[in-house]
């Protein structure tokens, strides 16, 4: 549902992070790769953790950057997390407003340590739109979509137990000014995966 991939209707054909894990493994299969080092940023970090839990023989090591906690998403209250929540409650924009909307989204996601340069982000937004950005992509709904659709959600404690069995070398990098996957997610990952 992003880039040049096929776009589907998420409500009629929902999928989970674990479905995305299976997709990542299918890419390895198609390329004839028996195992790989997984680097996951944001939701990609959830996918990488799921791969290590469900397909440990395919994962050589993990680098998890600003990732959510696969054992159960943690949402901590902060000024930035509240601003993000308010932003994502807004209706999606019309097509001719998408570039400005994307820049505003990234401004809301950005931490406070570095200057936000709108011109650079407008260039990036233009590249995304040219490559096929899908404004209806369910990116932010995937981790908890089961609850929204009235489907049973996989028990978070089972996922945490799975992470506790991960033996691959794991590096966790997380900012302290992250309003999306708040810092407790990185701390929980590092505390759950032995030796991370």
PDB file of C-alpha atoms in Angstrom:
ATOM      1  CA  UNK A   1       0.000   0.000   0.000  1.00  0.00           C
ATOM      2  CA  UNK A   2       2.921   2.366  -0.479  1.00  0.00           C
ATOM      3  CA  UNK A   3       5.202   3.452  -3.283  1.00  0.00           C
ATOM      4  CA  UNK A   4       4.847   1.484  -6.504  1.00  0.00           C
ATOM      5  CA  UNK A   5       3.261  -1.561  -4.844  1.00  0.00           C
ATOM      6  CA  UNK A   6      -0.339  -2.569  -5.431  1.00  0.00           C
ATOM      7  CA  UNK A   7      -2.818  -0.553  -3.382  1.00  0.00           C
ATOM      8  CA  UNK A   8      -5.658  -2.447  -1.740  1.00  0.00           C
ATOM      9  CA  UNK A   9      -8.653  -1.538   0.378  1.00  0.00           C
ATOM     10  CA  UNK A  10      -7.515  -2.081   3.957  1.00  0.00           C
ATOM     11  CA  UNK A  11     -11.000  -2.263   5.474  1.00  0.00           C
ATOM     12  CA  UNK A  12     -12.145  -5.085   3.195  1.00  0.00           C
ATOM     13  CA  UNK A  13      -8.733  -6.830   3.117  1.00  0.00           C
ATOM     14  CA  UNK A  14      -7.028  -5.971   6.417  1.00  0.00           C
ATOM     15  CA  UNK A  15      -3.569  -7.174   7.332  1.00  0.00           C
ATOM     16  CA  UNK A  16      -1.349  -7.133  10.385  1.00  0.00           C
ATOM     17  CA  UNK A  17       2.319  -6.602  11.147  1.00  0.00           C
ATOM     18  CA  UNK A  18       2.692 -10.391  11.085  1.00  0.00           C
ATOM     19  CA  UNK A  19       1.363 -10.434   7.517  1.00  0.00           C
ATOM     20  CA  UNK A  20       4.090  -7.909   6.668  1.00  0.00           C
ATOM     21  CA  UNK A  21       6.612 -10.243   8.340  1.00  0.00           C
ATOM     22  CA  UNK A  22       5.498 -13.010   5.991  1.00  0.00           C
ATOM     23  CA  UNK A  23       5.903 -10.602   3.066  1.00  0.00           C
ATOM     24  CA  UNK A  24       9.492  -9.823   4.102  1.00  0.00           C
ATOM     25  CA  UNK A  25      10.305 -13.530   4.303  1.00  0.00           C
ATOM     26  CA  UNK A  26       8.694 -14.035   0.880  1.00  0.00           C
ATOM     27  CA  UNK A  27      11.053 -11.393  -0.546  1.00  0.00           C
ATOM     28  CA  UNK A  28      14.018 -13.373   0.817  1.00  0.00           C
ATOM     29  CA  UNK A  29      12.564 -16.573  -0.642  1.00  0.00           C
ATOM     30  CA  UNK A  30      12.068 -14.983  -4.044  1.00  0.00           C
ATOM     31  CA  UNK A  31      15.643 -13.692  -4.060  1.00  0.00           C
ATOM     32  CA  UNK A  32      17.030 -17.058  -2.939  1.00  0.00           C
ATOM     33  CA  UNK A  33      18.422 -15.580   0.288  1.00  0.00           C
ATOM     34  CA  UNK A  34      18.473 -18.008   3.206  1.00  0.00           C
ATOM     35  CA  UNK A  35      19.084 -15.400   5.935  1.00  0.00           C
ATOM     36  CA  UNK A  36      19.761 -11.691   6.228  1.00  0.00           C
ATOM     37  CA  UNK A  37      20.587  -8.875   8.619  1.00  0.00           C
ATOM     38  CA  UNK A  38      17.336  -7.022   9.351  1.00  0.00           C
ATOM     39  CA  UNK A  39      17.383  -3.251   9.767  1.00  0.00           C
ATOM     40  CA  UNK A  40      13.969  -1.868  10.669  1.00  0.00           C
ATOM     41  CA  UNK A  41      12.958   1.752  11.107  1.00  0.00           C
ATOM     42  CA  UNK A  42       9.634   2.654  12.750  1.00  0.00           C
ATOM     43  CA  UNK A  43       7.037   0.090  11.639  1.00  0.00           C
ATOM     44  CA  UNK A  44       9.852  -1.721   9.842  1.00  0.00           C
ATOM     45  CA  UNK A  45      11.300  -2.337  13.303  1.00  0.00           C
ATOM     46  CA  UNK A  46       8.100  -4.123  14.278  1.00  0.00           C
ATOM     47  CA  UNK A  47       8.414  -6.249  11.147  1.00  0.00           C
ATOM     48  CA  UNK A  48      12.058  -7.062  11.933  1.00  0.00           C
ATOM     49  CA  UNK A  49      11.179  -8.108  15.499  1.00  0.00           C
ATOM     50  CA  UNK A  50       8.356 -10.294  14.184  1.00  0.00           C
ATOM     51  CA  UNK A  51      10.749 -11.932  11.728  1.00  0.00           C
ATOM     52  CA  UNK A  52      13.155 -12.781  14.557  1.00  0.00           C
ATOM     53  CA  UNK A  53      10.305 -14.278  16.605  1.00  0.00           C
ATOM     54  CA  UNK A  54       8.576 -16.268  13.855  1.00  0.00           C
ATOM     55  CA  UNK A  55      11.503 -17.026  11.511  1.00  0.00           C
ATOM     56  CA  UNK A  56      14.656 -16.957  13.681  1.00  0.00           C
ATOM     57  CA  UNK A  57      16.640 -19.033  11.207  1.00  0.00           C
ATOM     58  CA  UNK A  58      16.183 -16.295   8.585  1.00  0.00           C
ATOM     59  CA  UNK A  59      17.447 -13.411  10.764  1.00  0.00           C
ATOM     60  CA  UNK A  60      21.185 -12.981  11.288  1.00  0.00           C
ATOM     61  CA  UNK A  61      21.014  -9.815  13.387  1.00  0.00           C
ATOM     62  CA  UNK A  62      18.664  -6.949  14.215  1.00  0.00           C
ATOM     63  CA  UNK A  63      19.102  -3.185  14.091  1.00  0.00           C
ATOM     64  CA  UNK A  64      15.918  -1.540  15.384  1.00  0.00           C
ATOM     65  CA  UNK A  65      15.656   2.209  14.856  1.00  0.00           C
ATOM     66  CA  UNK A  66      12.835   4.225  16.448  1.00  0.00           C
ATOM     67  CA  UNK A  67      10.786   1.027  16.477  1.00  0.00           C
ATOM     68  CA  UNK A  68       7.580   0.141  18.242  1.00  0.00           C
ATOM     69  CA  UNK A  69       7.684  -2.673  20.798  1.00  0.00           C
ATOM     70  CA  UNK A  70       6.479  -5.926  19.246  1.00  0.00           C
ATOM     71  CA  UNK A  71       5.493  -7.195  22.684  1.00  0.00           C
ATOM     72  CA  UNK A  72       2.753  -4.560  22.952  1.00  0.00           C
ATOM     73  CA  UNK A  73       2.832  -0.981  21.721  1.00  0.00           C
ATOM     74  CA  UNK A  74       3.610   1.590  24.392  1.00  0.00           C
ATOM     75  CA  UNK A  75       2.056   5.037  24.134  1.00  0.00           C
ATOM     76  CA  UNK A  76       3.434   7.551  26.626  1.00  0.00           C
ATOM     77  CA  UNK A  77       1.850  10.933  27.114  1.00  0.00           C
ATOM     78  CA  UNK A  78       3.949  13.878  25.955  1.00  0.00           C
ATOM     79  CA  UNK A  79       3.392  17.194  24.244  1.00  0.00           C
ATOM     80  CA  UNK A  80       4.633  15.730  20.967  1.00  0.00           C
ATOM     81  CA  UNK A  81       2.538  12.554  21.199  1.00  0.00           C
ATOM     82  CA  UNK A  82      -0.566  14.685  21.829  1.00  0.00           C
ATOM     83  CA  UNK A  83       0.290  16.890  18.836  1.00  0.00           C
ATOM     84  CA  UNK A  84       0.718  13.792  16.658  1.00  0.00           C
ATOM     85  CA  UNK A  85      -2.578  12.357  17.846  1.00  0.00           C
ATOM     86  CA  UNK A  86      -4.369  15.594  16.978  1.00  0.00           C
ATOM     87  CA  UNK A  87      -2.683  15.767  13.572  1.00  0.00           C
ATOM     88  CA  UNK A  88      -3.626  12.229  12.586  1.00  0.00           C
ATOM     89  CA  UNK A  89      -7.234  12.741  13.644  1.00  0.00           C
ATOM     90  CA  UNK A  90      -7.562  15.365  10.918  1.00  0.00           C
ATOM     91  CA  UNK A  91      -9.205  14.241   7.671  1.00  0.00           C
ATOM     92  CA  UNK A  92      -6.864  13.256   4.868  1.00  0.00           C
ATOM     93  CA  UNK A  93      -6.289  16.100   2.403  1.00  0.00           C
ATOM     94  CA  UNK A  94      -7.428  16.558  -1.152  1.00  0.00           C
ATOM     95  CA  UNK A  95      -4.859  15.505  -3.790  1.00  0.00           C
ATOM     96  CA  UNK A  96      -3.697  19.070  -4.479  1.00  0.00           C
ATOM     97  CA  UNK A  97      -3.055  19.584  -0.747  1.00  0.00           C
ATOM     98  CA  UNK A  98      -0.995  16.436  -0.224  1.00  0.00           C
ATOM     99  CA  UNK A  99       2.461  18.002  -0.409  1.00  0.00           C
ATOM    100  CA  UNK A 100       1.693  20.618   2.241  1.00  0.00           C
ATOM    101  CA  UNK A 101       0.013  17.943   4.383  1.00  0.00           C
ATOM    102  CA  UNK A 102       3.070  15.678   4.196  1.00  0.00           C
ATOM    103  CA  UNK A 103       5.399  18.515   5.177  1.00  0.00           C
ATOM    104  CA  UNK A 104       3.160  19.366   8.128  1.00  0.00           C
ATOM    105  CA  UNK A 105       3.108  15.688   9.114  1.00  0.00           C
ATOM    106  CA  UNK A 106       6.901  15.545   9.121  1.00  0.00           C
ATOM    107  CA  UNK A 107       7.110  18.820  11.043  1.00  0.00           C
ATOM    108  CA  UNK A 108       4.869  17.251  13.704  1.00  0.00           C
ATOM    109  CA  UNK A 109       6.951  14.055  13.761  1.00  0.00           C
ATOM    110  CA  UNK A 110      10.296  15.872  13.976  1.00  0.00           C
ATOM    111  CA  UNK A 111      12.076  16.202  17.282  1.00  0.00           C
ATOM    112  CA  UNK A 112      13.157  19.544  18.685  1.00  0.00           C
ATOM    113  CA  UNK A 113      16.942  19.154  18.569  1.00  0.00           C
ATOM    114  CA  UNK A 114      17.468  20.182  14.929  1.00  0.00           C
ATOM    115  CA  UNK A 115      15.951  22.935  12.829  1.00  0.00           C
ATOM    116  CA  UNK A 116      13.100  21.867  10.587  1.00  0.00           C
ATOM    117  CA  UNK A 117      13.796  23.124   7.035  1.00  0.00           C
ATOM    118  CA  UNK A 118      10.465  23.158   5.128  1.00  0.00           C
ATOM    119  CA  UNK A 119      12.106  23.599   1.713  1.00  0.00           C
ATOM    120  CA  UNK A 120      14.042  20.350   2.060  1.00  0.00           C
ATOM    121  CA  UNK A 121      10.899  18.515   3.177  1.00  0.00           C
ATOM    122  CA  UNK A 122       8.879  19.952   0.279  1.00  0.00           C
ATOM    123  CA  UNK A 123      11.462  18.445  -2.099  1.00  0.00           C
ATOM    124  CA  UNK A 124      11.165  15.118  -0.310  1.00  0.00           C
ATOM    125  CA  UNK A 125       7.351  15.254  -0.390  1.00  0.00           C
ATOM    126  CA  UNK A 126       7.484  15.921  -4.136  1.00  0.00           C
ATOM    127  CA  UNK A 127       9.646  12.820  -4.595  1.00  0.00           C
ATOM    128  CA  UNK A 128       7.217  10.711  -2.543  1.00  0.00           C
ATOM    129  CA  UNK A 129       4.237  11.917  -4.537  1.00  0.00           C
ATOM    130  CA  UNK A 130       6.020  11.277  -7.845  1.00  0.00           C
ATOM    131  CA  UNK A 131       6.801   7.730  -6.719  1.00  0.00           C
ATOM    132  CA  UNK A 132       3.201   6.943  -5.887  1.00  0.00           C
ATOM    133  CA  UNK A 133       2.420   8.029  -2.317  1.00  0.00           C
ATOM    134  CA  UNK A 134      -0.932   6.588  -1.289  1.00  0.00           C
ATOM    135  CA  UNK A 135      -2.776   8.989   1.057  1.00  0.00           C
ATOM    136  CA  UNK A 136      -5.154   6.201   2.069  1.00  0.00           C
ATOM    137  CA  UNK A 137      -2.350   3.856   3.136  1.00  0.00           C
ATOM    138  CA  UNK A 138      -3.362   2.411   6.523  1.00  0.00           C
ATOM    139  CA  UNK A 139       0.189   2.699   7.898  1.00  0.00           C
ATOM    140  CA  UNK A 140      -0.864   4.066  11.280  1.00  0.00           C
ATOM    141  CA  UNK A 141      -3.761   1.627  11.667  1.00  0.00           C
ATOM    142  CA  UNK A 142      -1.966  -1.653  11.038  1.00  0.00           C
ATOM    143  CA  UNK A 143      -0.584  -2.530  14.522  1.00  0.00           C
ATOM    144  CA  UNK A 144      -3.963  -2.293  16.280  1.00  0.00           C
ATOM    145  CA  UNK A 145      -6.376  -2.814  13.429  1.00  0.00           C
ATOM    146  CA  UNK A 146      -7.761  -6.043  14.895  1.00  0.00           C
ATOM    147  CA  UNK A 147      -9.434  -4.133  17.709  1.00  0.00           C
ATOM    148  CA  UNK A 148     -10.888  -1.533  15.339  1.00  0.00           C
ATOM    149  CA  UNK A 149     -12.407  -4.224  13.141  1.00  0.00           C
ATOM    150  CA  UNK A 150     -13.756  -6.296  16.032  1.00  0.00           C
ATOM    151  CA  UNK A 151     -11.251  -9.098  15.477  1.00  0.00           C
ATOM    152  CA  UNK A 152      -9.371 -10.796  18.318  1.00  0.00           C
ATOM    153  CA  UNK A 153      -5.930  -9.293  18.816  1.00  0.00           C
ATOM    154  CA  UNK A 154      -2.947 -11.571  19.350  1.00  0.00           C
ATOM    155  CA  UNK A 155      -1.991 -11.584  23.038  1.00  0.00           C
ATOM    156  CA  UNK A 156       0.834  -9.066  23.633  1.00  0.00           C
ATOM    157  CA  UNK A 157       2.335 -11.273  26.355  1.00  0.00           C
ATOM    158  CA  UNK A 158       2.838 -14.032  23.757  1.00  0.00           C
ATOM    159  CA  UNK A 159       4.773 -11.633  21.582  1.00  0.00           C
ATOM    160  CA  UNK A 160       6.909 -10.518  24.519  1.00  0.00           C
ATOM    161  CA  UNK A 161       7.678 -14.166  25.344  1.00  0.00           C
ATOM    162  CA  UNK A 162       8.765 -14.623  21.734  1.00  0.00           C
ATOM    163  CA  UNK A 163      11.093 -11.630  21.926  1.00  0.00           C
ATOM    164  CA  UNK A 164      12.573 -13.076  25.083  1.00  0.00           C
ATOM    165  CA  UNK A 165      13.726 -16.077  23.031  1.00  0.00           C
ATOM    166  CA  UNK A 166      15.506 -13.975  20.376  1.00  0.00           C
ATOM    167  CA  UNK A 167      19.222 -14.796  20.378  1.00  0.00           C
ATOM    168  CA  UNK A 168      20.440 -12.723  17.450  1.00  0.00           C
ATOM    169  CA  UNK A 169      22.721  -9.750  18.104  1.00  0.00           C
ATOM    170  CA  UNK A 170      20.400  -6.765  18.470  1.00  0.00           C
ATOM    171  CA  UNK A 171      21.088  -3.039  18.386  1.00  0.00           C
ATOM    172  CA  UNK A 172      18.307  -0.707  19.546  1.00  0.00           C
ATOM    173  CA  UNK A 173      18.552   2.995  18.640  1.00  0.00           C
ATOM    174  CA  UNK A 174      15.809   5.286  19.874  1.00  0.00           C
ATOM    175  CA  UNK A 175      15.484   9.055  20.252  1.00  0.00           C
ATOM    176  CA  UNK A 176      14.317  10.601  23.498  1.00  0.00           C
ATOM    177  CA  UNK A 177      12.066  13.062  21.625  1.00  0.00           C
ATOM    178  CA  UNK A 178       9.983  10.561  19.638  1.00  0.00           C
ATOM    179  CA  UNK A 179       6.262  11.227  19.777  1.00  0.00           C
ATOM    180  CA  UNK A 180       5.228   8.350  17.515  1.00  0.00           C
ATOM    181  CA  UNK A 181       6.965   5.338  19.052  1.00  0.00           C
ATOM    182  CA  UNK A 182       7.764   6.946  22.367  1.00  0.00           C
ATOM    183  CA  UNK A 183      11.091   6.152  24.105  1.00  0.00           C
ATOM    184  CA  UNK A 184       9.603   3.455  26.335  1.00  0.00           C
ATOM    185  CA  UNK A 185       9.245   1.272  23.227  1.00  0.00           C
ATOM    186  CA  UNK A 186      13.000   1.213  22.659  1.00  0.00           C
ATOM    187  CA  UNK A 187      13.650   0.592  26.352  1.00  0.00           C
ATOM    188  CA  UNK A 188      11.153  -2.297  26.388  1.00  0.00           C
ATOM    189  CA  UNK A 189      12.770  -3.891  23.323  1.00  0.00           C
ATOM    190  CA  UNK A 190      16.236  -3.638  24.860  1.00  0.00           C
ATOM    191  CA  UNK A 191      14.979  -5.045  28.157  1.00  0.00           C
ATOM    192  CA  UNK A 192      13.160  -7.979  26.538  1.00  0.00           C
ATOM    193  CA  UNK A 193      15.664  -9.219  23.932  1.00  0.00           C
ATOM    194  CA  UNK A 194      18.569 -10.819  25.833  1.00  0.00           C
ATOM    195  CA  UNK A 195      21.797  -8.910  25.342  1.00  0.00           C
ATOM    196  CA  UNK A 196      20.251  -6.126  23.238  1.00  0.00           C
TER     197      UNK A 196
END
